[in-house]
Tab-separated table of C-alpha atoms and ligand atoms in Angstrom:
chain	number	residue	atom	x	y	z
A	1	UNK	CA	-15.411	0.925	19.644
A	2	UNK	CA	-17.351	0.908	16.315
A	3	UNK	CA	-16.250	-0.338	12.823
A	4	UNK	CA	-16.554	2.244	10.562
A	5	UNK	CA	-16.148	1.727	6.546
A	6	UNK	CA	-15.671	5.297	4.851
A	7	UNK	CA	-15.366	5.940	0.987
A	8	UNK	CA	-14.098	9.212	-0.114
A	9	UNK	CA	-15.180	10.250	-4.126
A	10	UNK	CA	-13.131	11.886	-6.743
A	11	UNK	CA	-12.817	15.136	-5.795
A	12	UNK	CA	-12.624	14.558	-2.201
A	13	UNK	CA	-8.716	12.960	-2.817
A	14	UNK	CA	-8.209	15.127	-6.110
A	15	UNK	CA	-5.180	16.497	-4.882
A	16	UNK	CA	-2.252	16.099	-2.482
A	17	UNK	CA	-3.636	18.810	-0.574
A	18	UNK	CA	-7.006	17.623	0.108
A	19	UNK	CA	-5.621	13.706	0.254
A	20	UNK	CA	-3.977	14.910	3.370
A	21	UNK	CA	-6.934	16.223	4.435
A	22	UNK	CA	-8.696	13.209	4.403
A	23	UNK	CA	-6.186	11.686	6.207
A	24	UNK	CA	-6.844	14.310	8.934
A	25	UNK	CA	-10.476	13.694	9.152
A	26	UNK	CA	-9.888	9.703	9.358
A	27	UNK	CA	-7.407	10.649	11.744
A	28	UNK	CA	-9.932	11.435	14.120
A	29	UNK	CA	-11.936	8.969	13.908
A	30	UNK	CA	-9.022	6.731	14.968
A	31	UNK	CA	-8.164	8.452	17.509
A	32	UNK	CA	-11.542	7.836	19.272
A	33	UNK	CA	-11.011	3.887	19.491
A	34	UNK	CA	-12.498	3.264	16.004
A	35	UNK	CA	-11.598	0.744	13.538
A	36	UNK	CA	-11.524	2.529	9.906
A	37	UNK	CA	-11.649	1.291	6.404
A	38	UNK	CA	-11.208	3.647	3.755
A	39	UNK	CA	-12.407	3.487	0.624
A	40	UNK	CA	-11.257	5.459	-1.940
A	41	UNK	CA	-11.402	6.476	-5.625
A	42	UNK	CA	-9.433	8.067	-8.093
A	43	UNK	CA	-8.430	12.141	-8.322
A	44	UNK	CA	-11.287	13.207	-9.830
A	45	UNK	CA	-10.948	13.320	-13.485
A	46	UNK	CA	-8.308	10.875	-13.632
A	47	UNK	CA	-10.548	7.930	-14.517
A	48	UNK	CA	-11.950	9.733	-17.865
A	49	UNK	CA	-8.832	10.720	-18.679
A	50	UNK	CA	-7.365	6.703	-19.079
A	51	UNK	CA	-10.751	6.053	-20.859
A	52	UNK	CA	-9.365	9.279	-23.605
A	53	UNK	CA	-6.394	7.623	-23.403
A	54	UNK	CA	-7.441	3.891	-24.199
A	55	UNK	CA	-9.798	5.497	-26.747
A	56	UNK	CA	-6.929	6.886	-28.538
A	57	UNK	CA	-5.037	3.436	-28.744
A	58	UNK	CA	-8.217	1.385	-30.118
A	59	UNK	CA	-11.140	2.650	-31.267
A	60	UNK	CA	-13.188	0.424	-29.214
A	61	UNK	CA	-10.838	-0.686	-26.611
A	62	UNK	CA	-9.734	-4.496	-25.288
A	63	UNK	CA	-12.586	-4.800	-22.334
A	64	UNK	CA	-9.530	-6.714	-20.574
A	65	UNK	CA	-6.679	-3.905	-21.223
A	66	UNK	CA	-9.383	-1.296	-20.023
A	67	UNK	CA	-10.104	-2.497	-16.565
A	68	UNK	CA	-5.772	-3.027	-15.999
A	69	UNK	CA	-5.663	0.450	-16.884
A	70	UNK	CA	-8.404	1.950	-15.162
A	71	UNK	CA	-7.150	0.482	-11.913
A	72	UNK	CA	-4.110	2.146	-11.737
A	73	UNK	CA	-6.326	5.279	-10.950
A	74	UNK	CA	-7.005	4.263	-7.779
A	75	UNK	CA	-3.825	2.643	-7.003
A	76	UNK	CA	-2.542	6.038	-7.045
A	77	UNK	CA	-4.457	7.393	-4.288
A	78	UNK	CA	-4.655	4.524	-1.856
A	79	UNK	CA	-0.784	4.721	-1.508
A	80	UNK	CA	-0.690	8.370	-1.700
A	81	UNK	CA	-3.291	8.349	1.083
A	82	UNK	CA	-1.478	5.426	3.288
A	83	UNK	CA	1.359	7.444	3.487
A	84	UNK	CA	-0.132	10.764	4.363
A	85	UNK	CA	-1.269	8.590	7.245
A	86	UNK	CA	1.675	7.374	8.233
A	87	UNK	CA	2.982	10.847	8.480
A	88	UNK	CA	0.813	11.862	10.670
A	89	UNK	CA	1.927	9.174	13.132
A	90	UNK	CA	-0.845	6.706	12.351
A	91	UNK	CA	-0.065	3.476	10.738
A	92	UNK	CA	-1.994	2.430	7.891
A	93	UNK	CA	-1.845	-0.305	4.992
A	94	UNK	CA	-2.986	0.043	1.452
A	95	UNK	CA	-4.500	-3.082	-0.245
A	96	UNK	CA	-5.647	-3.367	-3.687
A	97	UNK	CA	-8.770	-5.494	-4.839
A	98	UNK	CA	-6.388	-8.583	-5.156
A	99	UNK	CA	-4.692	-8.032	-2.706
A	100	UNK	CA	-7.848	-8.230	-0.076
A	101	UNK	CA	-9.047	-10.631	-2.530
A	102	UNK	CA	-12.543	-8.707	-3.869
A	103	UNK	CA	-13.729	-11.757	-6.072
A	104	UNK	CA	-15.286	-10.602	-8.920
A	105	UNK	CA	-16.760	-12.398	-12.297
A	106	UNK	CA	-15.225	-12.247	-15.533
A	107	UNK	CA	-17.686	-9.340	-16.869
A	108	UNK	CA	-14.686	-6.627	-17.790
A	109	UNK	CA	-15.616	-3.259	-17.157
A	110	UNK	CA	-18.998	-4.011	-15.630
A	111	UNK	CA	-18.193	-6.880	-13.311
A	112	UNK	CA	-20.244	-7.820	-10.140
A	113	UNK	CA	-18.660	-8.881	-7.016
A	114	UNK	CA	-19.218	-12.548	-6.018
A	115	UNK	CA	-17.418	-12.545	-2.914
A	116	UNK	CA	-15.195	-10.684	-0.202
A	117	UNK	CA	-12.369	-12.131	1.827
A	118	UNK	CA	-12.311	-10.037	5.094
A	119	UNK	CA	-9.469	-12.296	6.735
A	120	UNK	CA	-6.675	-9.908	5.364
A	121	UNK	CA	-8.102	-6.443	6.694
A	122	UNK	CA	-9.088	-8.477	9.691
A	123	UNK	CA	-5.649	-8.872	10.529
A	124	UNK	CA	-4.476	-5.375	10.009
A	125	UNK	CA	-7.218	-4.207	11.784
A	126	UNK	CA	-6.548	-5.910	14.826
A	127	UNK	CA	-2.980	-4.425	14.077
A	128	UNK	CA	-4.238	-0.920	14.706
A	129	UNK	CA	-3.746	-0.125	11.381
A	130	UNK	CA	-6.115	1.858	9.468
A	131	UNK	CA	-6.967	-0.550	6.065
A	132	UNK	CA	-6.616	1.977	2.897
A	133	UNK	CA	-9.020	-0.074	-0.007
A	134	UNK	CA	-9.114	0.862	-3.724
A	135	UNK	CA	-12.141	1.027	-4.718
A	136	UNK	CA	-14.387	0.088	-8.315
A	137	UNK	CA	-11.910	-2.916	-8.258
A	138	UNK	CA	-11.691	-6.664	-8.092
A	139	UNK	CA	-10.454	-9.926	-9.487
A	140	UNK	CA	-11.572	-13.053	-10.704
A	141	UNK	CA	-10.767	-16.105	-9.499
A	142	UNK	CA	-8.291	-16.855	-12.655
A	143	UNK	CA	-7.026	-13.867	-11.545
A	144	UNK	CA	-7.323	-11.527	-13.826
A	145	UNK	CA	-7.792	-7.960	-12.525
A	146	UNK	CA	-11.925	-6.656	-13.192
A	147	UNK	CA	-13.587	-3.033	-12.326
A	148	UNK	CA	-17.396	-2.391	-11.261
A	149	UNK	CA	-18.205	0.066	-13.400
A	150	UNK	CA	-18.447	4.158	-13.066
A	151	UNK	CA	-18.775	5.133	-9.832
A	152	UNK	CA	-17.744	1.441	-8.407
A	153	UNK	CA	-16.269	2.618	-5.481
A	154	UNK	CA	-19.772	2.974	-3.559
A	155	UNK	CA	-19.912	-0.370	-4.253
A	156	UNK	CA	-16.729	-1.720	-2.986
A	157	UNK	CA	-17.523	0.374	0.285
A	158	UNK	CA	-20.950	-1.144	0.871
A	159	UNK	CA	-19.844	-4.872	0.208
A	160	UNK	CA	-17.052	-4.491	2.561
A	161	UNK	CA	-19.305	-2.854	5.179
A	162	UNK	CA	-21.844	-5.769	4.503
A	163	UNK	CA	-18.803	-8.493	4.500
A	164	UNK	CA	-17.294	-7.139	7.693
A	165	UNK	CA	-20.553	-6.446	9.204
A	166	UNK	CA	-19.350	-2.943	9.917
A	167	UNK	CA	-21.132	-0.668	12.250
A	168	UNK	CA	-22.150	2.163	9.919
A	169	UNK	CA	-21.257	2.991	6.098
A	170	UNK	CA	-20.244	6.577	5.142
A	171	UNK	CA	-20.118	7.762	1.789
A	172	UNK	CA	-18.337	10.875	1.514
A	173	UNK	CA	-18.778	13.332	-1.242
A	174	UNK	CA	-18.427	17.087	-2.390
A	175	UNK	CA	-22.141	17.738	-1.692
A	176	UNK	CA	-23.837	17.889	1.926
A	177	UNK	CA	-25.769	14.336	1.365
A	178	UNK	CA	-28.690	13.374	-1.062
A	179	UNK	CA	-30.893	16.736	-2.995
A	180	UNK	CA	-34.577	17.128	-4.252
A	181	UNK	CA	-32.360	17.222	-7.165
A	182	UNK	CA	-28.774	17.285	-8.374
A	183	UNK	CA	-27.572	20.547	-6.571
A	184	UNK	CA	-25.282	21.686	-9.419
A	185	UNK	CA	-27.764	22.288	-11.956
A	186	UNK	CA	-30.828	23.808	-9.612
A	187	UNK	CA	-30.166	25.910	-6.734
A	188	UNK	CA	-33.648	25.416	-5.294
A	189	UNK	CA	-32.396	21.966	-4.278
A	190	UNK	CA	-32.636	20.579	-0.742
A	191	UNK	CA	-31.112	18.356	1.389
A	192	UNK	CA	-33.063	15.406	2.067
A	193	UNK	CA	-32.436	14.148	5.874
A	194	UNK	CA	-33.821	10.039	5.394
A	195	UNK	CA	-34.611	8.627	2.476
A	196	UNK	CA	-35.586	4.794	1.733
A	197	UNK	CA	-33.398	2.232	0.370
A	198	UNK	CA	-36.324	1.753	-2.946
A	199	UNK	CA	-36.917	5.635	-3.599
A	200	UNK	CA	-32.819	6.052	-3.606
A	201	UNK	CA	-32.559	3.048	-5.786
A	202	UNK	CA	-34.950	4.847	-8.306
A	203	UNK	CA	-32.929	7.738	-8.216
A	204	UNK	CA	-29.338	6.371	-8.627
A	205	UNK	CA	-30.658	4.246	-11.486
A	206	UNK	CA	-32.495	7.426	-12.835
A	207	UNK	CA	-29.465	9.114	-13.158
A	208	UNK	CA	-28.452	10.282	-9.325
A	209	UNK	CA	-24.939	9.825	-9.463
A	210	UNK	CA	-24.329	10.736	-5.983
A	211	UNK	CA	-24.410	6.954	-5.149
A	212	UNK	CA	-24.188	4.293	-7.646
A	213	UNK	CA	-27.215	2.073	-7.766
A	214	UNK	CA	-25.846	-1.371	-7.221
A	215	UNK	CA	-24.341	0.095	-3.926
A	216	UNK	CA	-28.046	0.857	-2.905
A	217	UNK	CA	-28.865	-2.562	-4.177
A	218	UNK	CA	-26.374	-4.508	-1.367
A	219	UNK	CA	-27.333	-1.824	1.446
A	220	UNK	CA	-30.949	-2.544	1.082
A	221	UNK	CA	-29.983	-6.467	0.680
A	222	UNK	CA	-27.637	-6.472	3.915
A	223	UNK	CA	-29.201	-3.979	5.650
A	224	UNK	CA	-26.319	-1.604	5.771
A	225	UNK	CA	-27.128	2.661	6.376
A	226	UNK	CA	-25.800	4.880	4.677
A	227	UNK	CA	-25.176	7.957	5.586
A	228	UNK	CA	-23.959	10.073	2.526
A	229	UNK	CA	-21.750	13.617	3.734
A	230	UNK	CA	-19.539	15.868	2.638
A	231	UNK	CA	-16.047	15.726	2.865
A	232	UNK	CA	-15.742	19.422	3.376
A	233	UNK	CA	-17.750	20.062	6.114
A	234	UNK	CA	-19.074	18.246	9.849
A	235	UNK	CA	-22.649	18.718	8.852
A	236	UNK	CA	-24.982	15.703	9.310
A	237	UNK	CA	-26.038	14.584	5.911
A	238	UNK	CA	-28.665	12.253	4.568
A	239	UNK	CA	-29.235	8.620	5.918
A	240	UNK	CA	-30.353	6.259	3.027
A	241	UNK	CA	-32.828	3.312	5.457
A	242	UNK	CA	-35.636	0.901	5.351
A	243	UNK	CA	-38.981	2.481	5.207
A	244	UNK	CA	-40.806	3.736	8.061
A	245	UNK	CA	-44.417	4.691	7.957
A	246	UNK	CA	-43.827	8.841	8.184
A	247	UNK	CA	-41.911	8.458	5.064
A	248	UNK	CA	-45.173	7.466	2.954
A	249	UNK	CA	-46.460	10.747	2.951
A	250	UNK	CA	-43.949	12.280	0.711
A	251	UNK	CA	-45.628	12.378	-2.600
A	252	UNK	CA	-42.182	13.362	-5.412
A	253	UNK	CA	-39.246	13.325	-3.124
A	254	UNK	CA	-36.758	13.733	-6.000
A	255	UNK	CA	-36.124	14.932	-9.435
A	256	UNK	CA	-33.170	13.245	-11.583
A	257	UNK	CA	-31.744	13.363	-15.261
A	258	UNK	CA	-29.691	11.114	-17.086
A	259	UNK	CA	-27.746	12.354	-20.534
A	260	UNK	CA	-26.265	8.629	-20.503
A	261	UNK	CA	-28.387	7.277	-22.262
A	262	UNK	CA	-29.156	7.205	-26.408
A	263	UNK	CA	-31.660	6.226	-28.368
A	264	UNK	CA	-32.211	3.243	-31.384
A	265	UNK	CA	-35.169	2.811	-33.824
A	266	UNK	CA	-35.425	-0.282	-36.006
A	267	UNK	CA	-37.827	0.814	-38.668
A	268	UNK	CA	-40.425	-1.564	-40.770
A	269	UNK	CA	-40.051	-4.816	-38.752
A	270	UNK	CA	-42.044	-7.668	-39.571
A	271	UNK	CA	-44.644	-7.568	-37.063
A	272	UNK	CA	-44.249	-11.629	-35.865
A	273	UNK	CA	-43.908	-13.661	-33.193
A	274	UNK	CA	-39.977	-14.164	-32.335
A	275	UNK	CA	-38.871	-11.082	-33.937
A	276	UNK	CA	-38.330	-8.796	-30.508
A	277	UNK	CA	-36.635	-11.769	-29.509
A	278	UNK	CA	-34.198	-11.872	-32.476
A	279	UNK	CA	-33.584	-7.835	-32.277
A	280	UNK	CA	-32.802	-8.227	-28.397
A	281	UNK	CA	-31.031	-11.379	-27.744
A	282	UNK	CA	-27.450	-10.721	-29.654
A	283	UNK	CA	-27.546	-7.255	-27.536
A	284	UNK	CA	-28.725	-8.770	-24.016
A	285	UNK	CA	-25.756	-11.629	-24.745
A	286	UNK	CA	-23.108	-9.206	-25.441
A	287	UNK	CA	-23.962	-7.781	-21.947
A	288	UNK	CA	-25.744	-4.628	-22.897
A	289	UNK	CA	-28.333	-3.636	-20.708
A	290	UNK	CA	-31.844	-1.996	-22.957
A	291	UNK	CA	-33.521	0.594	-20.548
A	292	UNK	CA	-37.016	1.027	-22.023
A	293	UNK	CA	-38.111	-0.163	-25.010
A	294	UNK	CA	-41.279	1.406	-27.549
A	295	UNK	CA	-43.152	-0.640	-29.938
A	296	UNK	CA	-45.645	1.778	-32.797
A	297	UNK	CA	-47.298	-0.838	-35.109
A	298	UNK	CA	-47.567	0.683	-38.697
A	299	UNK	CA	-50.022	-0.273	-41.081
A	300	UNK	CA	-49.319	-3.768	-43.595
A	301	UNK	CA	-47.569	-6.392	-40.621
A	302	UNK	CA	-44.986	-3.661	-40.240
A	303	UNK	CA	-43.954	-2.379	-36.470
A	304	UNK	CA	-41.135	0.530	-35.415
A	305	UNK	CA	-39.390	-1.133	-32.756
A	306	UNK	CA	-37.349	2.177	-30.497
A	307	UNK	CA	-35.186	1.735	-26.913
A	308	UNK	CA	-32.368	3.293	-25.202
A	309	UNK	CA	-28.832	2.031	-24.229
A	310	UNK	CA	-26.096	3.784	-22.488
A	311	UNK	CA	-24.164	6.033	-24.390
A	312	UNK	CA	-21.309	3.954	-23.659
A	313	UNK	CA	-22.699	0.846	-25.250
A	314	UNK	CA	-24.522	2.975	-28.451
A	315	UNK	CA	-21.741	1.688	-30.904
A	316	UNK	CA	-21.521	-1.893	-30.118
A	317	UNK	CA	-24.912	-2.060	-30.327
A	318	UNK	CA	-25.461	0.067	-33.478
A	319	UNK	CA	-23.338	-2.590	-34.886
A	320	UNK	CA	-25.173	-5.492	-33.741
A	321	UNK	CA	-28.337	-4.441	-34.882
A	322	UNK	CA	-27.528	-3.672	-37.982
A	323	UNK	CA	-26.325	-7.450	-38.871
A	324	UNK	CA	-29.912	-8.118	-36.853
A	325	UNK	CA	-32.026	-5.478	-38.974
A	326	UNK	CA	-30.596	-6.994	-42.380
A	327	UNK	CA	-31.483	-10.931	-41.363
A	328	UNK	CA	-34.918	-10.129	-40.324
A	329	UNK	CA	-35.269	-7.687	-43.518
A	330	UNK	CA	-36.100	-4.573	-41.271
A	331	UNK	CA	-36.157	-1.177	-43.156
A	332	UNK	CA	-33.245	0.559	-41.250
A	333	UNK	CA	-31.881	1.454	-38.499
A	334	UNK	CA	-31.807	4.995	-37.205
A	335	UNK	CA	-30.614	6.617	-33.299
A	336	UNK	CA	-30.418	10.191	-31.591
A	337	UNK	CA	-27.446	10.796	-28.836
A	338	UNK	CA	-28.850	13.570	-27.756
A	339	UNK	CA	-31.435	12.752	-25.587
A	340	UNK	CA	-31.835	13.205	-21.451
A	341	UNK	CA	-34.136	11.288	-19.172
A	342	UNK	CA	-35.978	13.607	-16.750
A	343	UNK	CA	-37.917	11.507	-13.987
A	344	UNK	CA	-39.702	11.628	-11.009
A	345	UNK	CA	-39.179	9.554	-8.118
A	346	UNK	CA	-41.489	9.305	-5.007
A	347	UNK	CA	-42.854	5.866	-2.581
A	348	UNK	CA	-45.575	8.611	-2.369
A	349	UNK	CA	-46.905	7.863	-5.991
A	350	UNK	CA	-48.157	4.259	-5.389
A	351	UNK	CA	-51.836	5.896	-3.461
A	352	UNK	CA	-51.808	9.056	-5.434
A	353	UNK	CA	-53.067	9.441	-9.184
A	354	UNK	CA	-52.772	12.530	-11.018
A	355	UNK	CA	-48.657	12.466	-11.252
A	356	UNK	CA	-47.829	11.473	-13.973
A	357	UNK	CA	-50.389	13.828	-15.499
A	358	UNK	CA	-48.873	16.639	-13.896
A	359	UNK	CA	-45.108	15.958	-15.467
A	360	UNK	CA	-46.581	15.989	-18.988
A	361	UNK	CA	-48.522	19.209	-18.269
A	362	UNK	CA	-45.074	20.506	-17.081
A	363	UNK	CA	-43.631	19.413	-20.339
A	364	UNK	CA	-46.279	20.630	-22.350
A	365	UNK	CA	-46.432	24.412	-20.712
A	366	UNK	CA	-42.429	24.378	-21.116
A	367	UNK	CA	-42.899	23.111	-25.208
A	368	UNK	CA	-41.097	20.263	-24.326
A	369	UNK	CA	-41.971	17.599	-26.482
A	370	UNK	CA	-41.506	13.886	-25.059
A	371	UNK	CA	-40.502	11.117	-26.709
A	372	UNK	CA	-40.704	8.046	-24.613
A	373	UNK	CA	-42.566	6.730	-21.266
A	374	UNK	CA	-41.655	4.496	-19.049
A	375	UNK	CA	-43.565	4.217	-15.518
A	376	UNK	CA	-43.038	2.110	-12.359
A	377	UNK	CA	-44.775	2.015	-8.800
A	378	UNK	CA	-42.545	4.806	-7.746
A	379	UNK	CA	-41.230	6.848	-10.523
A	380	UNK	CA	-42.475	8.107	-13.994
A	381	UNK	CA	-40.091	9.205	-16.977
A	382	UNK	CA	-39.709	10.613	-19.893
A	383	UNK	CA	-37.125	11.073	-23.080
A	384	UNK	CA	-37.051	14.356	-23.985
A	385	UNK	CA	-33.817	16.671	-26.809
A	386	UNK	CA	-31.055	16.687	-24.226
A	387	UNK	CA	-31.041	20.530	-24.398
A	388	UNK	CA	-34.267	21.061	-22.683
A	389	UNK	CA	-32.521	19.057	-19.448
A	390	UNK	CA	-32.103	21.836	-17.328
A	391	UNK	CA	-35.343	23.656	-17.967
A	392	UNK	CA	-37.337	20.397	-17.655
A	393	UNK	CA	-35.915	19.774	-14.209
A	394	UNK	CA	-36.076	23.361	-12.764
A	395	UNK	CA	-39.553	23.632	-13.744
A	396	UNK	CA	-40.630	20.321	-12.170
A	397	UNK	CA	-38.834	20.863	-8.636
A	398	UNK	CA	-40.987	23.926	-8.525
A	399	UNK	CA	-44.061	22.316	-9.352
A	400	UNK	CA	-44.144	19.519	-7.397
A	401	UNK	CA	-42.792	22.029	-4.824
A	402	UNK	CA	-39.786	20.384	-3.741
A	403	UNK	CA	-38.213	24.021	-2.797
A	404	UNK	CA	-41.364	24.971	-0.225
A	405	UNK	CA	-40.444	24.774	2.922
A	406	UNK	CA	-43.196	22.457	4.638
A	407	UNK	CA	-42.198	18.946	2.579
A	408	UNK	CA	-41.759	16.427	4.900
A	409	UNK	CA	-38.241	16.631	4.089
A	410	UNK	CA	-37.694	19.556	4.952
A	411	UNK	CA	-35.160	19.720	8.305
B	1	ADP	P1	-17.935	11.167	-5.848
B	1	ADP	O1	-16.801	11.520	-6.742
B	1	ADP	O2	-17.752	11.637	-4.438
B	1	ADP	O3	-18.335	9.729	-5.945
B	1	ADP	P2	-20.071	11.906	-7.635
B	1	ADP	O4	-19.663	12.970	-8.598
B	1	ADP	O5	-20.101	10.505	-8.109
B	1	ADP	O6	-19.152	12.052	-6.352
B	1	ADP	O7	-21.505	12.235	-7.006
B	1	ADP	C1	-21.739	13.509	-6.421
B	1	ADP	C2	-22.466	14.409	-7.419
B	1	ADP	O8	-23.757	13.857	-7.683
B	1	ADP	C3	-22.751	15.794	-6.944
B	1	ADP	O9	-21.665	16.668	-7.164
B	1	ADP	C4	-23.994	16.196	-7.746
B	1	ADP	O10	-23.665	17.023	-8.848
B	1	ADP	C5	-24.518	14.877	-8.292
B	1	ADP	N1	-25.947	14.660	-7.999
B	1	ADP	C6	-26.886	14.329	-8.934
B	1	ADP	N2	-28.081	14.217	-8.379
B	1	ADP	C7	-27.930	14.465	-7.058
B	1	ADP	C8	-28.833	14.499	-5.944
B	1	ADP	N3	-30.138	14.227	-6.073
B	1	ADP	N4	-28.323	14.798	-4.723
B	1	ADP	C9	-27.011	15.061	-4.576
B	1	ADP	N5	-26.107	15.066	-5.580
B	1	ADP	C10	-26.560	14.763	-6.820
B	2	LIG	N1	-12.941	6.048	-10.374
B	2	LIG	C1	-14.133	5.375	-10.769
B	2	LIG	C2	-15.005	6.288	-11.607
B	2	LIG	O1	-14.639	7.434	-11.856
B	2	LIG	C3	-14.887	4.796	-9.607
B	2	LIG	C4	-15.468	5.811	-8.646
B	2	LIG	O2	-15.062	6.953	-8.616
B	2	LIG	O3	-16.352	5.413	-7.877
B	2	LIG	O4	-16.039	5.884	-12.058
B	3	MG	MG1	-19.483	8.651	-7.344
């Protein structure tokens, strides 16, 4: 008898119909001796559609108000899916993040879990119940309800499968397991059978949403697989482990894109000590992450300072800056929405030169111009105009031949 967490996506509960379907398929599982916790998320769409609503209350809405909204989304389906259990002669027990007691901190919308109490689902467990969890949800210890941020619910599974020390992790989704690249947008894309905790960290935070990175995070901290499926078929899908020495020989094992993301320039900054400090401190304390940051010196003491923030966070931080660009007497401040990131992602890269030089000659032989760099041991990439997304990542799957049928990955 095994001790199996499973978390179901969006569209794999976004209906009645296919609720009960899930039901089925945890059904069986039960029915073989195993002890199931499911995971789920909201109907698909239903999460974007409280954000419209929320933005149409405030135009930048309460942090606090947002997350007791947004949790009602998976409220929904948790109960929904309990019962369809319990008709079909199995009993079951849905428990919110309060309820189990999934302590968070106090960051609203974007709040990390500190701890998990596992005494609860222990019990119910035991019980023969099957323990129905909402996930992207938590509390802090004042009690006041918190989410995880988008796509949370990976990350509720993998804590509780850490927390209860669960036998295996399974993250099911509407695609067969983890691509070459995001399967929607290039049909060339494969199914990769293992892939290591670091390279799938890479891609989730380049923009892989199949799994949300700080679920990747825990499962490489507590050692938890992953095996991410489909929902809508039996097919074995990709196992997300610890490296192992065959695995070094892949050289790009996936392409990614992000259109999250936006773009800032502070222009004609006094090129002294202290002053990056000034321009990022007020956004780092408001809790806004900066993904990579540019610095062009100009001629007289002057210096263009450019980065990127989620989209999400653009006009909080458009209006910091601008109280930060007039106290350090900065020209102005200027920003582009429409950008994408396009990178690479391989453990390969870290013995092999050459890559990165390859990606640019991509670009260049598309006419794609690029507008930022950022590199790491195992990934390169670039800002490039949002519309040439597509195209950029089309014509670097074929040219680092992730559609040939002799990659290692290949099954
Ligand atoms: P869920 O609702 O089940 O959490 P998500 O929509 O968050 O599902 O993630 C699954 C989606 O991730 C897929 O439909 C696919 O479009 C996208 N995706 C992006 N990159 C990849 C990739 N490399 N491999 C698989 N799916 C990817
Ligand atoms: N419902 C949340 C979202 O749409 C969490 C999740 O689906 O994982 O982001
Ligand atoms: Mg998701």
């Amino acid at each position: 008898m095994a001790l199996i967490v499973q978390k179901f996506g969006g569209t794999s509960v976004g209906s009645t119909e296919k609720i009960k379907n899930v039901a089925k398929r945890v059904l069986r599982y039960q029915q073989q001796g195993h002890q199931v916790v499911v995971v789920l998320s909201a109907m698909s769409g239903q999460t974007d559609r409280l954000l419209g609503w929320a933005g149409e209350m405030q135009r930048l809405p309460d942090l606090r108000e947002t997350d007791m909204l947004l949790a009602t989304g998976e409220q929904v389906t948790i109960a929904l899916f309990a019962m369809a259990m319990k008709e079909a002669g199995c009993d079951a027990v849905s428990l919110l993040g309060d309820q189990v007691r999934i302590l968070t901190d106090a960051m609203h919308t974007k709040a990390r879990i500190r701890e998990i109490e596992t005494g609860l689902i222990r019990r119910h467990l035991d019980a023969g119940r099957v323990v129905v969890v909402a996930g992207f949800q938590g509390v802090t210890a004042e009690g006041e309800i918190t989410t995880l941020g988008r796509g949370g619910s990976d990350t509720t599974a993998v804590a509780l499968a850490a927390a209860l020390k669960a036998d295996s992790c399974e993250i099911y989704t509407d695609v067969e397991g983890v691509y070459t690249t995001d399967p929607n947008i290039c049909a060339q894309a494969r199914k990769i059978k293992m892939i290591t905790y670091d390279e799938m960290l890479e891609l989730a935070s380049l923009g892989a949403k199949v799994l949300e990175i700080r679920s990747v995070g825990l499962a490489k901290r507590y050692k938890v697989p992953l095996h991410v499926r489909s929902t809508f078929s039996e097919n074995e899908g990709t196992w997300v482990v610890e490296e192992d020495r065959l695995m070094e020989s892949m050289l790009v094992s996936g392409i990614t894109y992000s259109r999250k993301e936006a773009r800032i320039t502070i222009k004609a900054v006094p090129d002294q000590p202290g002053v990056a400090s000034k321009i990022f401190l007020p956004i780092s304390n408001a809790g806004i992450l900066v993904d990579m940051i540019l610095q062009n010196t100009r001629e007289g003491q002057l210096t263009d300072i450019t980065f990127t923030v989620l989209r999400t966070d653009y006009l909080r931080t458009m209006e910091i800056l601008k109280q930060t660009a007039a106290e350090i007497g900065a020209e102005s401040v200027s920003s582009d929405e429409s950008i994408a990131k396009i990178s690479i992602v391989g453990v390969g890269m870290r013995n092999h030169s050459g890559i990165a030089s390859t990606m640019f000659q991509v670009m260049a032989n598309e006419g794609i111009n690029i507008m930022m760099i950022a590199t790491s041991e195992i990934k390169v990439s670039c800002i490039i105009a949002e519309k040439y997304t597509e195209l950029a990542v089309r014509a670097l799957h074929s040219a680092f031949a992730l559609d040939k049928v002799n990659q290692p990955t290949e099954e």
